Amino acid sequence: MGNNRQIRLAARPVGEIKPEDWSHVSVDVPRAGDGQFVGRTQLVSLDPAMRGWLDDRPSYLPPVGIDEVMRAGTLVEVVESRHPDYAVGDHVVGTFGVQEYAVSDGKGALKVDKPAATYLGALGMPGMTAYFGLLEVGALKEGETVVVSGAAGAVGSVVGQIAKVKGCRVIGIAGGPEKTALLTEELGFDVGIDYRADGPDGVRKAIRTAAPDGVDVYFDNVGGTILDAALANLAMHGRVVICGAISQYNADQPTPGPSNYLSLLVRRGRMEGFIVFDYAKRYPEAAAELAGWISEGRIVLKEHVVPGSIDDFPATLGMLFRGENVGKLVLDVR
Amino acid sequence: MGNNRQIRLAARPVGEIKPEDWSHVSVDVPRAGDGQFVGRTQLVSLDPAMRGWLDDRPSYLPPVGIDEVMRAGTLVEVVESRHPDYAVGDHVVGTFGVQEYAVSDGKGALKVDKPAATYLGALGMPGMTAYFGLLEVGALKEGETVVVSGAAGAVGSVVGQIAKVKGCRVIGIAGGPEKTALLTEELGFDVGIDYRADGPDGVRKAIRTAAPDGVDVYFDNVGGTILDAALANLAMHGRVVICGAISQYNADQPTPGPSNYLSLLVRRGRMEGFIVFDYAKRYPEAAAELAGWISEGRIVLKEHVVPGSIDDFPATLGMLFRGENVGKLVLDVR
């Protein structure tokens, strides 16, 4: 077997991630011990949460250590196995890291039927995040009005489509005319708002026009001024689901909080954060329901697959934070 | 009968309320029509919410109109009655406004047994706010750790004492050594934090020291940097109850929101606003329980009664926003 190429964290980024924050190294390909298998990476998932994993502060997962292989969800093909449940040729999804070969004891791993990006997207962490965030944390009810930001992204595009399945009015916020058109023309959203064209004040007004009776559920992927615009339009007993804040992840100083948070008082609203891992026991239930909607054509998958090698990981991650992807961003290293 | 002195809103205040924002006028004392009574004001309640009622923007109540009598909860003694349920000499609590005499059809009024400030405090709107905010919105559980700001105020002092009745660890935040000492020496709080002495960073550290395992419920009366300090110390599944934001009420420009709101995500927390009027149907239930705790000596009432006339209303309201009151602020015009 050849070398195992890895992307490791070389330095903690301050603000935007720079090329020097990564090291590209080659090590020996691992061998499977008793009860282990070795997988060759095929697809690497790129997720907004990755930025948070690089900061040395208390969070829901320990930060990636300096000189450690970068954490990532990947889809691998088993190339060697001494584990009874995994055979050579199997496809497995897990948090195997940004490297060409990974060794695993199968903990937290999931066998899938084919090497499809869907297993990292609508049926992976983004799909689970959309499902539990909208239905459990947001407590969505039929006929309500939903606004989602980052609407053309991996999580947002599924949030909006689940809301449509549930008979809701859905307004998506995205950056640029192409993404905004995608929302209404391909994904079935009722309204698409382009935050780049409209600016913060324009977004507030556009939400008011699209949701004159207020927003029942706002699913926030971005934070910043868009969160404020949504708070200003909250309906009575509205819920704000805090899923992420990609607009703030690369900031190198504390960013201002939502100054309209007092809408929560006037509108008797709720703002709640969650971490999808807390729902891990219920993933199969969500995956079954999502798979059904996908096969019925009620949820369309948007995947943005970039072909390349493991060494292209840093550049591909940059696309995510510049908003250059449409749908779930995946690096295909086959 | 003599003249009826009234305090009316002359102009919408920008930032701090100025004396010119009020007009002091004398009108005829009203007469009771059929099914009405006339009450002579004895006690006037002064509440932080009053600042919000002066602004012309959508809220849970319409703003006080220009040249309208200022809205206020008062306790009156009936001096004339053509209402079957009210007799001359009865004491009645209601939203009768800042004036010496008021006429009422009894809607929203409550007969009480004596002219006691308690009926505007622990058994009035502040007590109801503390009760439902802490137990319903905050979903307080026995043995949890509670932090309350504005802790020496009308709402905060009752919040902390209810939490003690429920077997919780209670940390109060107040301004100045006198108020802070009151919390632990008279009201039974476990810890008192003086935000004036400590500053924003000091408050954050003091909460961490007092609540090393995090804050389960934070009851917020003040907003601003203290809300941020509490968010930074939120326990897993912690709840933030947004009751008010007195630090921001007199600001003449938008104030920054809580920049630590992403703690809600990492800690799976919830931030929720409420308006006590939504619980009006359940006031009797709360009043009965609170009255029981008061008679058992488990809740000590702090009332700050200022003797004077109706014309002293503006100056007395100023005391509230400068934090010069300890406990429920009441103007006694008898």
XYZ file of C-alpha atoms in Angstrom:
668
model
C 0.000 0.000 0.000
C 1.110 3.550 -0.632
C 1.347 6.569 1.575
C -1.466 7.969 3.707
C -1.823 11.675 3.005
C -3.308 13.710 5.873
C -4.386 17.289 6.533
C -3.485 18.352 10.056
C -4.082 21.522 12.028
C -0.769 23.417 12.186
C -1.897 26.575 13.988
C -5.134 27.946 15.420
C -6.550 30.395 12.882
C -7.285 33.945 13.975
C -10.282 35.168 11.984
C -10.200 33.666 8.492
C -8.389 30.380 8.013
C -5.075 30.779 6.160
C -3.172 28.119 4.164
C -0.392 28.173 6.801
C -2.876 26.999 9.441
C -2.737 23.530 7.870
C 0.050 21.025 7.388
C -0.004 18.405 4.624
C 1.819 15.273 5.742
C 2.301 11.705 4.560
C 2.368 8.793 7.015
C 2.193 5.025 6.687
C -1.161 3.537 5.775
C -2.578 2.054 9.002
C -3.129 -1.709 9.443
C -6.272 -3.152 10.992
C -5.833 -4.569 14.488
C -8.174 -7.149 15.950
C -11.785 -5.811 15.735
C -10.783 -2.999 13.389
C -11.055 -2.144 9.711
C -9.177 0.216 7.414
C -11.129 2.441 5.039
C -9.954 4.363 1.993
C -11.579 7.782 1.849
C -13.917 8.484 -1.055
C -15.969 11.517 -0.027
C -15.174 14.224 2.543
C -17.930 16.347 4.089
C -17.305 20.097 4.524
C -19.430 21.730 7.200
C -19.733 25.210 8.747
C -19.279 23.667 12.210
C -15.654 22.918 11.272
C -14.657 26.508 11.976
C -15.760 26.164 15.603
C -13.752 22.956 16.039
C -10.532 24.905 15.366
C -10.955 27.330 18.292
C -9.525 26.453 21.687
C -12.576 27.181 23.786
C -15.152 25.034 25.566
C -17.757 23.745 23.158
C -19.848 20.658 22.514
C -16.790 18.801 21.204
C -13.146 19.234 22.193
C -11.220 21.406 19.732
C -9.046 19.717 17.131
C -5.557 19.614 18.667
C -2.508 21.161 17.060
C -0.875 18.554 14.799
C -3.979 16.364 14.929
C -5.688 15.161 11.739
C -8.576 17.527 10.947
C -11.946 16.156 12.097
C -14.428 15.484 9.287
C -17.276 13.220 8.376
C -16.252 11.014 5.459
C -17.468 8.091 3.403
C -14.850 5.357 3.070
C -14.559 2.010 1.302
C -13.240 -0.817 3.452
C -9.874 -2.059 2.095
C -8.854 -4.320 5.003
C -10.947 -5.767 7.816
C -10.475 -7.718 11.008
C -13.935 -6.625 12.211
C -16.796 -9.156 11.927
C -19.370 -6.541 10.734
C -17.317 -4.976 7.962
C -16.064 -6.637 4.791
C -13.661 -5.385 2.136
C -15.698 -3.374 -0.391
C -18.258 -2.127 2.171
C -19.050 1.576 2.188
C -19.041 3.197 5.625
C -19.849 6.696 6.873
C -18.185 8.055 10.013
C -16.047 10.786 11.518
C -12.829 9.438 10.044
C -10.966 12.721 9.456
C -9.306 14.421 6.492
C -6.934 11.657 5.396
C -6.677 9.107 2.635
C -6.860 6.069 4.935
C -8.440 5.685 8.360
C -8.564 2.867 10.868
C -11.733 2.325 12.920
C -13.258 -0.061 15.448
C -16.682 0.701 13.977
C -17.815 2.961 16.832
C -20.094 5.705 15.471
C -19.778 4.236 11.975
C -22.702 3.434 9.682
C -22.670 1.038 6.727
C -24.386 2.434 3.620
C -25.356 0.796 0.321
C -23.383 2.989 -2.070
C -20.805 5.782 -2.138
C -23.384 8.583 -2.555
C -22.978 12.172 -1.344
C -26.561 11.907 -0.024
C -25.179 10.019 2.947
C -23.172 13.085 3.928
C -26.012 15.506 3.078
C -29.769 15.047 3.334
C -29.327 11.693 5.080
C -26.214 12.814 6.958
C -25.552 15.410 9.631
C -27.106 18.315 7.670
C -30.342 16.398 7.110
C -30.528 15.359 10.768
C -29.843 18.951 11.806
C -32.657 20.269 9.611
C -35.092 17.594 10.765
C -34.641 17.857 14.530
C -34.021 21.605 14.548
C -37.190 22.414 12.651
C -39.563 19.789 14.037
C -38.338 19.346 17.616
C -36.652 22.622 18.635
C -38.808 24.788 16.371
C -41.919 22.741 17.194
C -43.245 23.481 13.706
C -47.000 23.254 13.224
C -48.869 22.789 9.947
C -49.739 26.028 8.158
C -47.182 28.185 9.926
C -44.806 30.653 8.289
C -41.138 29.643 8.272
C -38.072 31.709 7.439
C -34.699 30.023 6.971
C -31.333 31.654 6.346
C -28.457 29.966 4.570
C -31.390 28.585 2.587
C -29.358 27.280 -0.358
C -26.944 25.480 1.953
C -26.896 21.869 3.067
C -29.062 22.382 6.153
C -31.197 25.296 4.958
C -32.316 23.668 1.721
C -33.620 20.641 3.642
C -35.247 22.827 6.347
C -37.306 24.670 3.742
C -38.361 21.508 1.955
C -39.412 19.749 5.175
C -41.472 22.838 6.008
C -43.180 22.577 2.597
C -43.918 18.890 3.231
C -45.581 20.055 6.464
C -47.824 22.501 4.608
C -46.081 25.695 5.667
C -45.357 28.969 3.913
C -41.585 29.064 3.391
C -39.329 32.059 2.889
C -35.647 31.449 2.205
C -32.764 33.909 2.539
C -29.653 33.324 0.449
C -26.816 35.287 -1.164
C -26.969 36.197 -4.853
C -29.592 35.885 -7.613
C -28.619 32.348 -8.601
C -29.152 30.854 -5.154
C -32.300 32.885 -4.587
C -33.788 31.662 -7.868
C -32.903 28.081 -6.982
C -35.060 28.336 -3.846
C -38.288 29.128 -5.640
C -37.613 27.432 -9.000
C -36.169 24.104 -7.890
C -36.775 23.673 -4.173
C -40.410 24.782 -3.943
C -39.914 27.718 -1.544
C -42.655 30.362 -1.696
C -40.301 33.346 -1.545
C -36.554 33.815 -1.967
C -34.791 36.867 -0.485
C -31.329 37.874 -1.713
C -29.538 39.404 1.287
C -26.656 40.631 -0.865
C -28.927 42.684 -3.097
C -31.248 43.877 -0.329
C -28.907 44.720 2.547
C -29.913 44.389 6.229
C -32.736 46.925 6.074
C -34.018 45.467 2.829
C -34.077 41.955 4.308
C -36.196 43.195 7.221
C -38.661 44.819 4.826
C -38.683 41.839 2.461
C -39.542 39.501 5.347
C -42.335 41.861 6.420
C -43.769 41.851 2.888
C -43.502 38.086 2.537
C -44.804 37.371 6.054
C -47.188 40.202 6.954
C -48.582 38.245 9.914
C -45.111 37.537 11.268
C -42.671 34.654 11.362
C -43.673 31.609 13.406
C -40.364 29.784 13.081
C -37.049 31.344 12.100
C -34.287 28.803 11.491
C -31.005 30.682 11.839
C -27.829 29.473 10.169
C -26.090 32.825 9.885
C -26.541 35.158 12.893
C -25.689 38.844 12.585
C -27.990 41.347 10.924
C -30.214 38.684 9.341
C -31.045 37.258 12.765
C -31.961 40.795 13.824
C -34.181 41.247 10.765
C -36.029 38.030 11.569
C -36.466 38.963 15.252
C -38.014 42.256 14.151
C -40.673 40.244 12.285
C -41.416 37.580 14.873
C -45.047 36.499 15.225
C -46.665 36.085 18.631
C -45.175 32.995 20.301
C -42.618 32.758 17.498
C -39.626 30.445 17.827
C -36.056 31.167 16.763
C -33.937 28.062 16.237
C -30.226 28.823 16.666
C -28.432 26.316 14.476
C -25.306 28.267 13.613
C -23.858 31.663 12.840
C -21.692 31.305 9.758
C -21.507 35.102 9.397
C -19.641 35.191 12.697
C -17.457 32.087 12.552
C -14.507 33.758 10.907
C -14.717 37.000 12.905
C -11.567 37.651 14.942
C -13.334 39.744 17.567
C -16.620 39.450 19.452
C -19.482 40.309 17.109
C -22.555 42.235 18.240
C -25.511 40.181 19.435
C -29.053 40.509 18.131
C -30.137 43.964 19.276
C -33.771 43.115 18.550
C -33.790 40.322 21.141
C -36.438 42.245 23.123
C -38.908 41.141 20.430
C -38.848 37.914 22.428
C -40.508 39.812 25.261
C -43.061 41.778 23.272
C -43.937 38.773 21.107
C -43.620 36.184 23.889
C -41.022 34.487 21.725
C -38.415 31.839 22.321
C -34.862 31.525 21.033
C -33.277 28.132 21.487
C -30.030 26.498 20.525
C -29.360 22.833 19.903
C -26.669 20.404 18.866
C -27.719 17.642 16.515
C -25.580 15.027 18.304
C -28.068 15.151 21.207
C -30.570 13.445 18.913
C -28.199 10.655 17.819
C -30.458 7.897 19.170
C -33.265 9.097 16.922
C -31.239 9.424 13.683
C -32.676 6.208 12.204
C -36.240 7.513 12.636
C -35.344 10.793 10.905
C -33.336 9.068 8.154
C -36.262 6.753 7.364
C -38.711 9.659 7.070
C -36.288 11.758 5.006
C -35.479 8.831 2.705
C -39.212 8.426 2.086
C -39.649 12.077 1.148
C -36.588 11.903 -1.118
C -37.894 8.830 -2.952
C -41.283 10.510 -3.379
C -39.511 13.490 -4.960
C -40.778 15.834 -2.232
C -37.252 16.650 -1.138
C -34.750 17.495 -3.852
C -31.116 17.056 -2.968
C -28.664 19.799 -3.703
C -25.111 18.590 -3.586
C -22.031 20.485 -4.595
C -19.376 17.894 -5.296
C -15.823 19.130 -5.902
C -13.482 16.540 -7.443
C -9.919 16.587 -6.157
C -7.482 15.112 -3.691
C -7.119 15.279 0.093
C -4.706 18.193 -0.437
C -7.603 20.250 -1.857
C -9.411 20.248 1.498
C -8.274 23.735 2.666
C -9.236 25.426 -0.603
C -12.596 23.636 -0.684
C -13.347 24.675 2.904
C -12.721 28.275 1.886
C -15.538 28.001 -0.676
C -17.921 27.221 2.174
C -17.134 30.347 4.175
C -17.260 32.532 1.089
C -20.722 31.124 0.307
C -19.603 29.695 -3.046
C -21.394 26.374 -2.615
C -24.985 25.599 -3.455
C -26.240 22.776 -1.268
C -24.123 20.267 0.558
C -20.405 20.735 -0.149
C -18.475 17.491 -0.633
C -14.890 16.819 -1.699
C -14.706 13.720 -3.906
C -11.210 12.199 -3.678
C -11.878 9.035 -5.702
C -65.285 68.001 45.902
C -62.084 69.729 44.863
C -60.027 69.591 41.714
C -58.736 66.407 40.120
C -54.994 66.767 39.590
C -53.581 64.650 36.735
C -50.196 63.876 35.233
C -50.398 63.617 31.458
C -47.877 62.804 28.771
C -46.925 66.074 27.051
C -44.233 64.800 24.678
C -42.620 61.465 23.822
C -39.315 61.315 25.663
C -36.148 60.709 23.677
C -33.757 58.782 25.923
C -34.180 59.851 29.533
C -37.534 61.274 30.560
C -37.368 65.053 31.134
C -39.725 67.156 33.298
C -41.052 68.865 30.146
C -42.300 65.498 28.877
C -45.138 65.713 31.425
C -47.960 68.183 31.923
C -49.608 68.741 35.308
C -53.265 69.673 34.870
C -56.365 70.093 37.022
C -59.766 68.946 35.804
C -63.155 68.423 37.446
C -63.510 65.441 39.694
C -65.489 62.831 37.730
C -68.975 61.706 38.777
C -70.059 58.088 38.776
C -72.450 57.125 36.005
C -74.742 54.132 36.250
C -72.663 51.006 37.003
C -69.585 53.061 37.844
C -67.690 54.171 40.925
C -65.249 56.997 41.653
C -62.071 56.273 43.588
C -59.681 58.657 45.302
C -56.097 57.602 44.716
C -54.104 56.490 47.745
C -51.097 54.624 46.354
C -49.487 54.814 42.898
C -47.319 51.979 41.571
C -44.099 52.887 39.725
C -42.845 50.198 37.373
C -39.968 49.811 34.874
C -42.495 48.862 32.174
C -43.748 52.463 32.242
C -40.827 53.586 30.108
C -41.924 51.294 27.287
C -45.494 52.615 27.419
C -44.221 56.075 26.439
C -42.703 55.003 23.121
C -44.790 55.056 19.961
C -44.026 51.592 18.707
C -45.927 48.315 18.566
C -45.867 46.547 21.903
C -48.074 44.422 24.136
C -50.149 47.499 25.070
C -50.846 50.618 22.989
C -48.558 53.512 23.919
C -49.881 56.217 26.227
C -51.205 58.942 23.904
C -49.996 62.516 23.954
C -52.127 64.499 26.416
C -53.513 61.287 27.922
C -53.358 60.615 31.670
C -50.274 58.490 32.381
C -51.126 54.809 32.755
C -50.388 53.360 36.212
C -51.602 50.730 38.624
C -53.058 52.412 41.699
C -54.924 51.606 44.882
C -57.970 53.842 45.379
C -60.648 54.289 48.042
C -64.184 54.446 46.704
C -65.723 57.886 47.400
C -68.883 57.579 45.291
C -70.535 54.492 43.849
C -73.370 53.583 41.509
C -71.897 50.085 41.046
C -73.548 47.207 42.962
C -70.209 45.536 43.860
C -68.390 48.590 45.224
C -69.349 50.630 48.294
C -67.961 53.932 49.572
C -64.924 53.144 51.724
C -63.904 50.031 49.709
C -60.284 49.746 48.634
C -59.745 48.797 45.021
C -56.654 48.036 42.919
C -56.658 48.698 39.169
C -55.025 50.519 36.284
C -56.584 53.849 37.159
C -53.788 56.187 36.039
C -51.729 58.940 37.636
C -54.540 61.199 38.903
C -56.199 62.041 42.186
C -59.616 60.729 41.207
C -60.604 58.035 38.714
C -63.909 56.722 37.469
C -64.287 52.995 36.717
C -66.874 50.423 35.697
C -64.980 47.829 37.716
C -63.410 46.082 34.690
C -59.952 44.781 35.623
C -60.408 46.071 39.189
C -59.847 44.025 42.335
C -61.244 44.768 45.788
C -58.677 44.378 48.588
C -59.063 44.427 52.358
C -56.789 47.347 53.199
C -54.746 50.118 51.565
C -51.440 48.207 51.724
C -48.529 48.609 49.287
C -48.332 44.791 49.218
C -51.252 44.819 46.806
C -49.119 46.729 44.313
C -45.978 44.687 45.082
C -45.615 41.037 46.065
C -49.323 40.410 45.507
C -49.537 42.826 42.553
C -48.036 42.865 39.107
C -44.414 42.444 40.292
C -45.292 39.376 42.381
C -47.252 37.821 39.509
C -44.349 38.580 37.154
C -41.864 36.884 39.475
C -44.102 33.870 40.033
C -45.021 33.034 36.444
C -41.687 34.117 34.981
C -39.663 31.894 37.284
C -41.937 28.876 37.605
C -43.657 28.744 34.196
C -41.299 30.390 31.695
C -38.120 29.433 33.596
C -39.535 25.987 34.435
C -37.551 26.036 37.672
C -36.758 22.681 39.242
C -35.814 22.003 42.858
C -32.112 22.226 43.617
C -31.200 24.274 40.550
C -29.000 27.366 40.498
C -30.781 30.646 39.831
C -29.333 34.069 39.007
C -31.563 37.149 39.060
C -30.641 40.707 38.107
C -32.389 43.777 39.481
C -32.437 41.546 42.550
C -33.278 44.272 45.066
C -36.178 45.493 42.933
C -39.854 44.678 43.150
C -39.755 41.685 40.812
C -36.202 40.495 41.514
C -36.559 40.338 45.278
C -39.611 38.076 44.954
C -37.947 35.925 42.240
C -35.015 35.150 44.541
C -37.211 34.343 47.509
C -39.518 32.046 45.522
C -36.403 30.237 44.296
C -35.274 29.781 47.916
C -38.728 28.406 48.832
C -38.171 25.907 45.987
C -34.836 24.769 47.460
C -32.570 26.436 44.917
C -29.193 28.123 45.162
C -29.839 31.838 44.539
C -27.430 34.508 43.313
C -28.667 38.091 43.103
C -27.146 40.974 41.147
C -27.826 44.516 42.355
C -26.197 47.960 42.326
C -24.282 49.187 45.374
C -23.155 47.643 48.676
C -26.402 48.431 50.507
C -28.641 46.563 48.086
C -26.174 43.712 47.778
C -26.036 43.277 51.547
C -29.838 43.339 51.714
C -29.990 40.290 49.435
C -27.988 38.002 51.678
C -28.772 39.544 55.077
C -32.511 40.078 54.821
C -33.823 38.202 51.800
C -32.021 34.890 52.245
C -30.086 34.906 48.933
C -26.945 32.751 48.938
C -24.752 35.277 47.121
C -25.066 38.966 46.280
C -23.063 40.502 43.415
C -22.579 44.280 43.190
C -22.430 45.129 39.484
C -21.352 48.699 40.165
C -18.290 47.622 42.107
C -17.437 44.667 39.869
C -18.022 45.963 36.321
C -19.114 43.705 33.430
C -16.048 41.476 33.508
C -16.204 41.220 37.283
C -19.867 40.186 37.170
C -19.039 37.382 34.741
C -16.271 36.118 37.019
C -18.369 36.522 40.168
C -21.154 34.425 38.622
C -18.611 31.769 37.637
C -17.278 31.643 41.203
C -20.758 31.524 42.732
C -22.104 29.019 40.206
C -19.158 26.856 39.100
C -21.512 24.288 37.524
C -23.353 26.962 35.567
C -26.636 28.820 35.777
C -29.815 26.794 35.279
C -32.182 29.752 35.247
C -31.235 33.375 34.671
C -34.078 35.822 35.297
C -33.188 39.016 33.428
C -34.579 42.388 34.438
C -31.766 44.521 33.060
C -30.358 43.396 29.693
C -27.033 44.769 28.471
C -23.694 43.503 29.727
C -25.207 41.631 32.687
C -27.314 39.505 30.334
C -24.105 38.758 28.443
C -22.316 37.785 31.658
C -25.114 35.371 32.558
C -25.168 33.834 29.057
C -21.426 33.198 29.367
C -22.153 31.092 32.472
C -25.188 29.170 31.269
C -25.445 25.536 32.367
C -26.415 22.804 29.914
C -30.115 23.218 29.061
C -30.150 26.531 30.928
C -33.095 28.904 30.579
C -32.940 32.683 30.273
C -36.173 34.434 31.208
C -36.446 37.840 29.524
C -38.586 39.941 31.837
C -37.236 43.392 31.056
C -34.208 45.441 30.171
C -34.155 48.454 32.448
C -30.550 49.237 31.437
C -31.828 49.869 27.910
C -35.183 51.563 28.471
C -33.825 55.074 28.546
C -31.329 54.616 25.726
C -31.999 56.922 22.776
C -30.397 54.649 20.218
C -30.459 50.903 19.558
C -28.338 49.145 22.156
C -26.178 46.146 21.315
C -27.768 42.753 21.799
C -26.282 39.928 23.841
C -23.121 39.001 21.949
C -22.865 35.750 23.933
C -26.179 34.473 22.560
C -24.331 31.589 20.882
C -24.028 30.073 24.369
C -27.612 29.027 23.662
C -26.237 26.763 20.944
C -23.253 25.309 22.769
C -25.242 24.845 25.999
C -28.529 23.863 24.305
C -30.107 26.797 26.083
C -33.352 28.669 25.711
C -34.101 32.372 25.987
C -37.749 33.256 26.292
C -39.751 36.420 26.811
C -43.137 36.773 28.427
C -45.730 39.328 29.447
C -47.401 38.772 32.791
C -50.829 39.806 31.482
C -50.940 36.543 29.526
C -51.311 34.757 32.869
C -54.157 36.976 34.148
C -56.559 34.039 34.518
C -54.152 32.369 36.908
C -53.415 35.399 39.138
C -55.662 34.126 41.974
C -53.733 30.847 42.117
C -50.409 32.701 42.327
C -51.699 35.283 44.812
C -52.935 32.538 47.127
C -49.588 30.740 47.093
C -47.609 33.965 47.535
C -49.880 35.133 50.384
C -49.218 31.809 52.107
C -45.439 32.206 51.812
C -45.681 35.803 53.060
C -47.720 34.813 56.126
C -45.233 32.012 56.884
C -42.440 34.584 56.784
C -40.734 32.789 53.877
C -41.114 35.815 51.623
C -40.135 39.174 53.057
C -41.637 42.209 51.374
C -39.441 45.077 50.429
C -41.423 48.205 49.722
C -40.055 51.646 49.110
C -42.894 54.052 49.870
C -42.378 57.708 48.984
C -44.882 60.078 50.581
C -46.013 62.984 48.431
C -48.627 64.215 46.015
C -49.617 63.284 42.458
C -47.300 66.057 41.272
C -44.331 64.101 42.657
C -44.882 61.280 40.140
C -42.229 62.389 37.592
C -39.511 62.815 40.220
C -40.387 59.488 41.849
C -40.276 57.706 38.485
C -36.776 59.110 38.009
C -35.664 57.303 41.189
C -36.671 54.008 39.561
C -34.492 54.458 36.476
C -31.551 55.667 38.536
C -31.885 52.553 40.702
C -32.497 54.544 43.882
C -35.313 52.335 45.141
C -34.983 49.187 47.190
C -37.944 46.906 46.570
C -41.287 47.921 45.155
C -41.476 51.683 44.562
C -44.803 53.236 45.556
C -45.928 56.851 45.730
C -48.246 57.382 48.729
C -50.516 60.383 48.046
C -52.771 60.049 51.074
